[in-house]
Amino acid sequence: MDTALQHRSVTEPTAAPAPWGRVRRSRHLADRALKIICTLFTILGAFVLGWILLMLLIEGIGGLSPAVFTETTPGPGSQGGGIANAIVGSLILTFLGIVVATPVGVLAGTYLAEYGKTSKLAEVIRFVNDILLAAPSILIGLFVYMLMVQPMGGYSGWAGGVALAIIAVPVIVRTTEDMLRLVPGSLREAGAALGAPMSTVIIKISWKAARAGMVTGVLLATARIAGETAPLLFTALNNNFWFNPNLMGGVANLPVMIYQFALSPYENWRELAWAGALIITMSILALSVVARLLLRKDKVR
Amino acid sequence: MVALSQERLVSSTDAPVRRFSPPTFDRIFRFASLASALLVLIVLLGIIGSMIYGGWPAFSEFGLSFITSSVWNVNEDQYGAWVAIVGTLTTALIALVIGVPLSLGIAIFLTQLCPPWLKRPVATTIELLAAVPSIIYGMWGLFVFAPLFAKYVQIPVSNIVEGMPIIGTILYARTPSGVGILTAGIILAIMIIPFIASIARDILDQIPSVLRESAYGIGCTTWEVVRNVLVPQAGVSIIGAIMLGLGRALGETMAVTFVVGNANRLSGSLFDPGSTIASRIANEFNEAIGLQLNALMALGCILFLVTFTVLVLARLLVSRVKVG
């Protein structure tokens, strides 16, 4: 570098400083290239992802009408109709999944953070949980098919709910554990010093202190399972009618409805698929935003 | 922590004497927590078990040729997984080749170059996009991206490379419909970008800023800080993040099913339709009976083994750095 600097000062002693200052040109170029490429990549990413959302808005709003929310899915090739049964079915399945997953996930997270800590078993379960968190959801669908659909002799909303619960549990376990670990140990010690048993300390102190974070975890899990399609294909399936109140047989739901209708040759079905896609994406984004706001308000983090 | 464990030790030895109420609830609570935690373990074992149990008839019928054979004939009950395996690996590889540079660029932009006021909106947008259901990406890929891709990439490129050796095979579209292996790879890349970018950003944020500042202090440019400080510091865990993205790309179902074309043939061209393990299961499972069902389960078993290996490696790489 020194020689380069001297060299330049010899050749152009009175010229104005080069735009790259006192830095050797190749270094300056590499630096500029990195900055420009990174900025371009970010813009490209934002552009593509913004394009997807824009397409969704345009196509989805075109398909929206009051009938969408009140009528059931139409038969092949017919006109009109809505997706009311799919919306209600999706709500029920997601609710089922979360109701099953929340106690299991919270308790398992509590075990990892409060009881197991660094024990071998806790380490193994933490590891397994991370694997499940990223496991392909279609495999979970296959598993529940073997576990519930085959023995029960047919597709059912219950199987769909269980499949969604299996996807939600790892999310809840992870956030619960992370949030409980942020609770200062002195709080627990204060409770223990008053003679409270371990369970009381956990319920009255740890859970209370980590409440907002745990609710966030449940909301994020809800957002995650609300749009899952693959596991529902083999468990809840779909149908074009109001489902049985006992949830046996196919239960209409938004993701599978979107999948079937979007790939169909009927214009009417495709429009309904777009409307459903808009509804589901907006609900999920709203859930994620609420979850994030909750977390930011909470001072634990 | 030490005080807490001492507390537990003490209470376990002389607790019954001092308690007013019997400690049944305490015990039940502890048991319920342990049972829930074990349930997570059991579910994973159940997934492995059901895949092996369901796929066993196919494995024993075809033996090793199930993996190496590229025949998938429902009428003659002959099944081989080779086309689906190749399709899965190719699409995931394309996704990584396109997605990794983009997501690392975004992560570097967010942590090193971005003005502070822009940081939060961009980061939030990226995290929210990871929450968009995969089926939406599939619809965008099929209805928006594929027609444009066919018109502006497949047809011109096919015209240029026609007749050339090697490239003329790899990049020649017999029927330029827009769907195919390459399209699936591109859609997968878009899907894993938010994922890898947000993990990589977290990793880069964790590097003590004093390291960066001292490098800048001796006159390093941003490029040199990235190359000589950030990469050596975060390299291993960034590979872990990439592996996590790979795990996701391998198992992604819905988006791929929309755009891969779902054809069972081995083609030399990236523009031709193919299929992946997940897309084949999604397409055929509901109508499958008998041996076909077992063959699909066996495909699931292979997919599980591959993703499991990738995820375990990812987890080991990411955690090793956190400790060190």
Tab-separated table of N, CA and C in Angstrom, chain A residues 113-210:
chain	number	residue	atom	x	y	z
A	113	ALA	N	-37.001	-26.151	30.482
A	113	ALA	CA	-36.424	-24.956	31.093
A	113	ALA	C	-36.300	-25.082	32.601
A	114	GLU	N	-37.241	-25.798	33.253
A	114	GLU	CA	-37.281	-25.765	34.711
A	114	GLU	C	-36.779	-27.060	35.351
A	115	TYR	N	-37.142	-28.199	34.783
A	115	TYR	CA	-36.755	-29.466	35.407
A	115	TYR	C	-35.516	-30.066	34.747
A	116	GLY	N	-35.584	-30.236	33.432
A	116	GLY	CA	-34.528	-30.975	32.752
A	116	GLY	C	-33.229	-30.205	32.670
A	117	LYS	N	-33.325	-28.933	32.281
A	117	LYS	CA	-32.164	-28.054	32.120
A	117	LYS	C	-31.060	-28.701	31.301
A	118	THR	N	-29.955	-29.093	31.930
A	118	THR	CA	-28.838	-29.599	31.126
A	118	THR	C	-28.715	-31.108	31.204
A	119	SER	N	-29.745	-31.794	31.716
A	119	SER	CA	-29.646	-33.249	31.804
A	119	SER	C	-29.586	-33.859	30.412
A	120	LYS	N	-29.108	-35.115	30.360
A	120	LYS	CA	-28.970	-35.792	29.072
A	120	LYS	C	-30.312	-35.875	28.344
A	121	LEU	N	-31.365	-36.253	29.095
A	121	LEU	CA	-32.684	-36.416	28.497
A	121	LEU	C	-33.164	-35.094	27.901
A	122	ALA	N	-32.966	-34.001	28.648
A	122	ALA	CA	-33.415	-32.698	28.149
A	122	ALA	C	-32.659	-32.332	26.885
A	123	GLU	N	-31.358	-32.647	26.854
A	123	GLU	CA	-30.561	-32.349	25.656
A	123	GLU	C	-31.112	-33.104	24.451
A	124	VAL	N	-31.412	-34.393	24.667
A	124	VAL	CA	-31.931	-35.208	23.565
A	124	VAL	C	-33.264	-34.633	23.080
A	125	ILE	N	-34.146	-34.288	24.027
A	125	ILE	CA	-35.468	-33.808	23.634
A	125	ILE	C	-35.361	-32.466	22.912
A	126	ARG	N	-34.444	-31.619	23.378
A	126	ARG	CA	-34.230	-30.336	22.711
A	126	ARG	C	-33.795	-30.569	21.250
A	127	PHE	N	-32.884	-31.519	21.098
A	127	PHE	CA	-32.379	-31.863	19.767
A	127	PHE	C	-33.513	-32.366	18.881
A	128	VAL	N	-34.288	-33.315	19.406
A	128	VAL	CA	-35.402	-33.894	18.649
A	128	VAL	C	-36.418	-32.812	18.289
A	129	ASN	N	-36.652	-31.907	19.223
A	129	ASN	CA	-37.621	-30.843	18.978
A	129	ASN	C	-37.168	-29.955	17.813
A	130	ASP	N	-35.868	-29.670	17.787
A	130	ASP	CA	-35.350	-28.864	16.679
A	130	ASP	C	-35.511	-29.578	15.342
A	131	ILE	N	-35.329	-30.904	15.363
A	131	ILE	CA	-35.514	-31.683	14.132
A	131	ILE	C	-36.978	-31.610	13.687
A	132	LEU	N	-37.875	-31.816	14.649
A	132	LEU	CA	-39.304	-31.795	14.320
A	132	LEU	C	-39.724	-30.432	13.791
A	133	LEU	N	-39.109	-29.391	14.344
A	133	LEU	CA	-39.436	-28.028	13.951
A	133	LEU	C	-39.215	-27.826	12.452
A	134	ALA	N	-38.222	-28.519	11.913
A	134	ALA	CA	-37.891	-28.319	10.503
A	134	ALA	C	-38.255	-29.519	9.647
A	135	ALA	N	-38.858	-30.543	10.228
A	135	ALA	CA	-39.173	-31.755	9.451
A	135	ALA	C	-40.230	-31.429	8.400
A	136	PRO	N	-40.142	-32.079	7.232
A	136	PRO	CA	-41.131	-31.819	6.180
A	136	PRO	C	-42.538	-32.152	6.667
A	137	SER	N	-43.475	-31.230	6.453
A	137	SER	CA	-44.797	-31.429	7.032
A	137	SER	C	-45.531	-32.574	6.351
A	138	ILE	N	-45.140	-32.896	5.116
A	138	ILE	CA	-45.836	-33.968	4.419
A	138	ILE	C	-45.610	-35.307	5.126
A	139	LEU	N	-44.430	-35.458	5.757
A	139	LEU	CA	-44.156	-36.700	6.477
A	139	LEU	C	-45.046	-36.810	7.703
A	140	ILE	N	-45.320	-35.661	8.335
A	140	ILE	CA	-46.221	-35.680	9.485
A	140	ILE	C	-47.618	-36.097	9.029
A	141	GLY	N	-48.005	-35.660	7.820
A	141	GLY	CA	-49.282	-36.101	7.257
A	141	GLY	C	-49.312	-37.606	7.064
A	142	LEU	N	-48.225	-38.159	6.532
A	142	LEU	CA	-48.164	-39.612	6.329
A	142	LEU	C	-48.259	-40.352	7.659
A	143	PHE	N	-47.551	-39.829	8.655
A	143	PHE	CA	-47.556	-40.452	9.977
A	143	PHE	C	-48.977	-40.488	10.553
A	144	VAL	N	-49.677	-39.356	10.489
A	144	VAL	CA	-51.030	-39.319	11.055
A	144	VAL	C	-51.970	-40.186	10.224
A	145	TYR	N	-51.696	-40.302	8.928
A	145	TYR	CA	-52.503	-41.202	8.103
A	145	TYR	C	-52.397	-42.628	8.639
A	146	MET	N	-51.152	-43.067	8.903
A	146	MET	CA	-50.957	-44.411	9.444
A	146	MET	C	-51.552	-44.530	10.839
A	147	LEU	N	-51.437	-43.455	11.616
A	147	LEU	CA	-51.827	-43.496	13.027
A	147	LEU	C	-53.336	-43.424	13.198
A	148	MET	N	-53.995	-42.571	12.442
A	148	MET	CA	-55.413	-42.339	12.691
A	148	MET	C	-56.328	-42.675	11.523
A	149	VAL	N	-55.947	-42.279	10.290
A	149	VAL	CA	-56.882	-42.443	9.187
A	149	VAL	C	-57.116	-43.921	8.877
A	150	GLN	N	-56.033	-44.708	8.819
A	150	GLN	CA	-56.206	-46.135	8.533
A	150	GLN	C	-56.987	-46.866	9.621
A	151	PRO	N	-56.600	-46.726	10.895
A	151	PRO	CA	-57.371	-47.430	11.933
A	151	PRO	C	-58.826	-46.969	12.011
A	152	MET	N	-59.089	-45.670	11.823
A	152	MET	CA	-60.456	-45.180	11.965
A	152	MET	C	-61.272	-45.408	10.706
A	153	GLY	N	-60.620	-45.860	9.654
A	153	GLY	CA	-61.357	-46.242	8.456
A	153	GLY	C	-61.772	-45.091	7.574
A	154	GLY	N	-61.206	-43.918	7.721
A	154	GLY	CA	-61.554	-42.842	6.793
A	154	GLY	C	-60.975	-41.516	7.241
A	155	TYR	N	-60.994	-40.556	6.318
A	155	TYR	CA	-60.491	-39.227	6.631
A	155	TYR	C	-61.371	-38.586	7.684
A	156	SER	N	-60.773	-37.762	8.545
A	156	SER	CA	-61.580	-37.093	9.555
A	156	SER	C	-60.915	-35.799	9.983
A	157	GLY	N	-61.735	-34.898	10.487
A	157	GLY	CA	-61.211	-33.641	11.007
A	157	GLY	C	-60.315	-33.870	12.202
A	158	TRP	N	-60.604	-34.937	12.963
A	158	TRP	CA	-59.762	-35.205	14.132
A	158	TRP	C	-58.325	-35.476	13.706
A	159	ALA	N	-58.180	-36.300	12.674
A	159	ALA	CA	-56.829	-36.603	12.194
A	159	ALA	C	-56.135	-35.314	11.736
A	160	GLY	N	-56.896	-34.452	11.040
A	160	GLY	CA	-56.325	-33.184	10.601
A	160	GLY	C	-55.848	-32.355	11.775
A	161	GLY	N	-56.688	-32.316	12.829
A	161	GLY	CA	-56.315	-31.546	14.017
A	161	GLY	C	-55.046	-32.082	14.653
A	162	VAL	N	-54.938	-33.412	14.732
A	162	VAL	CA	-53.741	-34.002	15.342
A	162	VAL	C	-52.503	-33.691	14.501
A	163	ALA	N	-52.652	-33.795	13.165
A	163	ALA	CA	-51.502	-33.491	12.301
A	163	ALA	C	-51.039	-32.054	12.519
A	164	LEU	N	-51.996	-31.122	12.586
A	164	LEU	CA	-51.623	-29.726	12.808
A	164	LEU	C	-50.991	-29.563	14.188
A	165	ALA	N	-51.519	-30.293	15.184
A	165	ALA	CA	-50.954	-30.188	16.534
A	165	ALA	C	-49.496	-30.622	16.546
A	166	ILE	N	-49.186	-31.695	15.795
A	166	ILE	CA	-47.801	-32.180	15.776
A	166	ILE	C	-46.874	-31.121	15.174
A	167	ILE	N	-47.399	-30.339	14.235
A	167	ILE	CA	-46.573	-29.281	13.658
A	167	ILE	C	-46.433	-28.112	14.635
A	168	ALA	N	-47.500	-27.864	15.418
A	168	ALA	CA	-47.476	-26.698	16.305
A	168	ALA	C	-46.637	-26.936	17.556
A	169	VAL	N	-46.621	-28.184	18.055
A	169	VAL	CA	-45.956	-28.442	19.336
A	169	VAL	C	-44.499	-27.960	19.363
A	170	PRO	N	-43.665	-28.325	18.365
A	170	PRO	CA	-42.258	-27.889	18.458
A	170	PRO	C	-42.103	-26.374	18.535
A	171	VAL	N	-42.976	-25.640	17.837
A	171	VAL	CA	-42.881	-24.171	17.885
A	171	VAL	C	-43.142	-23.689	19.303
A	172	ILE	N	-44.201	-24.238	19.929
A	172	ILE	CA	-44.559	-23.796	21.273
A	172	ILE	C	-43.486	-24.211	22.280
A	173	VAL	N	-42.968	-25.437	22.139
A	173	VAL	CA	-41.916	-25.900	23.049
A	173	VAL	C	-40.735	-24.942	23.011
A	174	ARG	N	-40.317	-24.621	21.792
A	174	ARG	CA	-39.140	-23.775	21.622
A	174	ARG	C	-39.330	-22.400	22.251
A	175	THR	N	-40.449	-21.720	21.928
A	175	THR	CA	-40.643	-20.370	22.473
A	175	THR	C	-40.847	-20.422	23.973
A	176	THR	N	-41.610	-21.408	24.471
A	176	THR	CA	-41.823	-21.485	25.916
A	176	THR	C	-40.487	-21.621	26.635
A	177	GLU	N	-39.645	-22.535	26.138
A	177	GLU	CA	-38.365	-22.727	26.812
A	177	GLU	C	-37.525	-21.447	26.777
A	178	ASP	N	-37.460	-20.840	25.592
A	178	ASP	CA	-36.654	-19.617	25.471
A	178	ASP	C	-37.151	-18.536	26.419
A	179	MET	N	-38.470	-18.384	26.500
A	179	MET	CA	-39.025	-17.326	27.332
A	179	MET	C	-38.819	-17.611	28.811
A	180	LEU	N	-38.995	-18.872	29.218
A	180	LEU	CA	-38.805	-19.205	30.629
A	180	LEU	C	-37.354	-19.020	31.046
A	181	ARG	N	-36.441	-19.249	30.100
A	181	ARG	CA	-35.028	-19.089	30.456
A	181	ARG	C	-34.660	-17.640	30.693
A	182	LEU	N	-35.475	-16.727	30.155
A	182	LEU	CA	-35.184	-15.311	30.354
A	182	LEU	C	-35.659	-14.825	31.718
A	183	VAL	N	-36.490	-15.632	32.396
A	183	VAL	CA	-36.959	-15.229	33.723
A	183	VAL	C	-35.789	-15.337	34.697
A	184	PRO	N	-35.479	-14.263	35.428
A	184	PRO	CA	-34.319	-14.292	36.308
A	184	PRO	C	-34.468	-15.353	37.405
A	185	GLY	N	-33.375	-16.044	37.719
A	185	GLY	CA	-33.404	-17.081	38.733
A	185	GLY	C	-33.803	-16.540	40.103
A	186	SER	N	-33.481	-15.258	40.371
A	186	SER	CA	-33.768	-14.716	41.702
A	186	SER	C	-35.264	-14.701	41.992
A	187	LEU	N	-36.075	-14.531	40.931
A	187	LEU	CA	-37.530	-14.561	41.132
A	187	LEU	C	-37.945	-15.916	41.671
A	188	ARG	N	-37.401	-16.973	41.041
A	188	ARG	CA	-37.766	-18.319	41.468
A	188	ARG	C	-37.281	-18.569	42.894
A	189	GLU	N	-36.059	-18.096	43.162
A	189	GLU	CA	-35.510	-18.302	44.503
A	189	GLU	C	-36.354	-17.610	45.545
A	190	ALA	N	-36.846	-16.417	45.211
A	190	ALA	CA	-37.701	-15.696	46.153
A	190	ALA	C	-38.941	-16.523	46.451
A	191	GLY	N	-39.529	-17.119	45.402
A	191	GLY	CA	-40.712	-17.950	45.613
A	191	GLY	C	-40.383	-19.169	46.450
A	192	ALA	N	-39.263	-19.798	46.122
A	192	ALA	CA	-38.876	-21.003	46.847
A	192	ALA	C	-38.593	-20.663	48.308
A	193	ALA	N	-38.060	-19.472	48.558
A	193	ALA	CA	-37.742	-19.065	49.924
A	193	ALA	C	-38.999	-18.907	50.761
A	194	LEU	N	-40.120	-18.627	50.117
A	194	LEU	CA	-41.380	-18.521	50.850
A	194	LEU	C	-41.975	-19.896	51.123
A	195	GLY	N	-41.294	-20.938	50.686
A	195	GLY	CA	-41.776	-22.286	50.944
A	195	GLY	C	-42.680	-22.837	49.876
A	196	ALA	N	-42.770	-22.162	48.730
A	196	ALA	CA	-43.645	-22.658	47.671
A	196	ALA	C	-43.020	-23.879	47.020
A	197	PRO	N	-43.805	-24.912	46.755
A	197	PRO	CA	-43.260	-26.050	46.026
A	197	PRO	C	-42.937	-25.673	44.595
A	198	MET	N	-42.149	-26.523	43.958
A	198	MET	CA	-41.677	-26.262	42.590
A	198	MET	C	-42.831	-25.913	41.643
A	199	SER	N	-43.925	-26.675	41.714
A	199	SER	CA	-45.011	-26.439	40.757
A	199	SER	C	-45.601	-25.054	40.961
A	200	THR	N	-45.757	-24.620	42.220
A	200	THR	CA	-46.310	-23.293	42.490
A	200	THR	C	-45.365	-22.214	41.982
A	201	VAL	N	-44.070	-22.413	42.212
A	201	VAL	CA	-43.092	-21.436	41.730
A	201	VAL	C	-43.221	-21.286	40.216
A	202	ILE	N	-43.342	-22.435	39.520
A	202	ILE	CA	-43.403	-22.373	38.058
A	202	ILE	C	-44.681	-21.680	37.603
A	203	ILE	N	-45.821	-22.098	38.177
A	203	ILE	CA	-47.099	-21.580	37.679
A	203	ILE	C	-47.278	-20.121	38.071
A	204	LYS	N	-46.979	-19.798	39.347
A	204	LYS	CA	-47.299	-18.458	39.833
A	204	LYS	C	-46.216	-17.447	39.492
A	205	ILE	N	-44.982	-17.908	39.316
A	205	ILE	CA	-43.901	-16.932	39.098
A	205	ILE	C	-43.344	-17.019	37.673
A	206	SER	N	-42.802	-18.203	37.309
A	206	SER	CA	-42.142	-18.292	36.001
A	206	SER	C	-43.134	-18.035	34.863
A	207	TRP	N	-44.264	-18.742	34.885
A	207	TRP	CA	-45.225	-18.588	33.800
A	207	TRP	C	-45.753	-17.172	33.751
A	208	LYS	N	-45.974	-16.591	34.930
A	208	LYS	CA	-46.537	-15.248	34.959
A	208	LYS	C	-45.538	-14.260	34.351
A	209	ALA	N	-44.265	-14.435	34.694
A	209	ALA	CA	-43.261	-13.500	34.192
A	209	ALA	C	-43.077	-13.664	32.683
A	210	ALA	N	-43.246	-14.892	32.179
A	210	ALA	CA	-42.966	-15.148	30.759
A	210	ALA	C	-44.242	-15.175	29.934
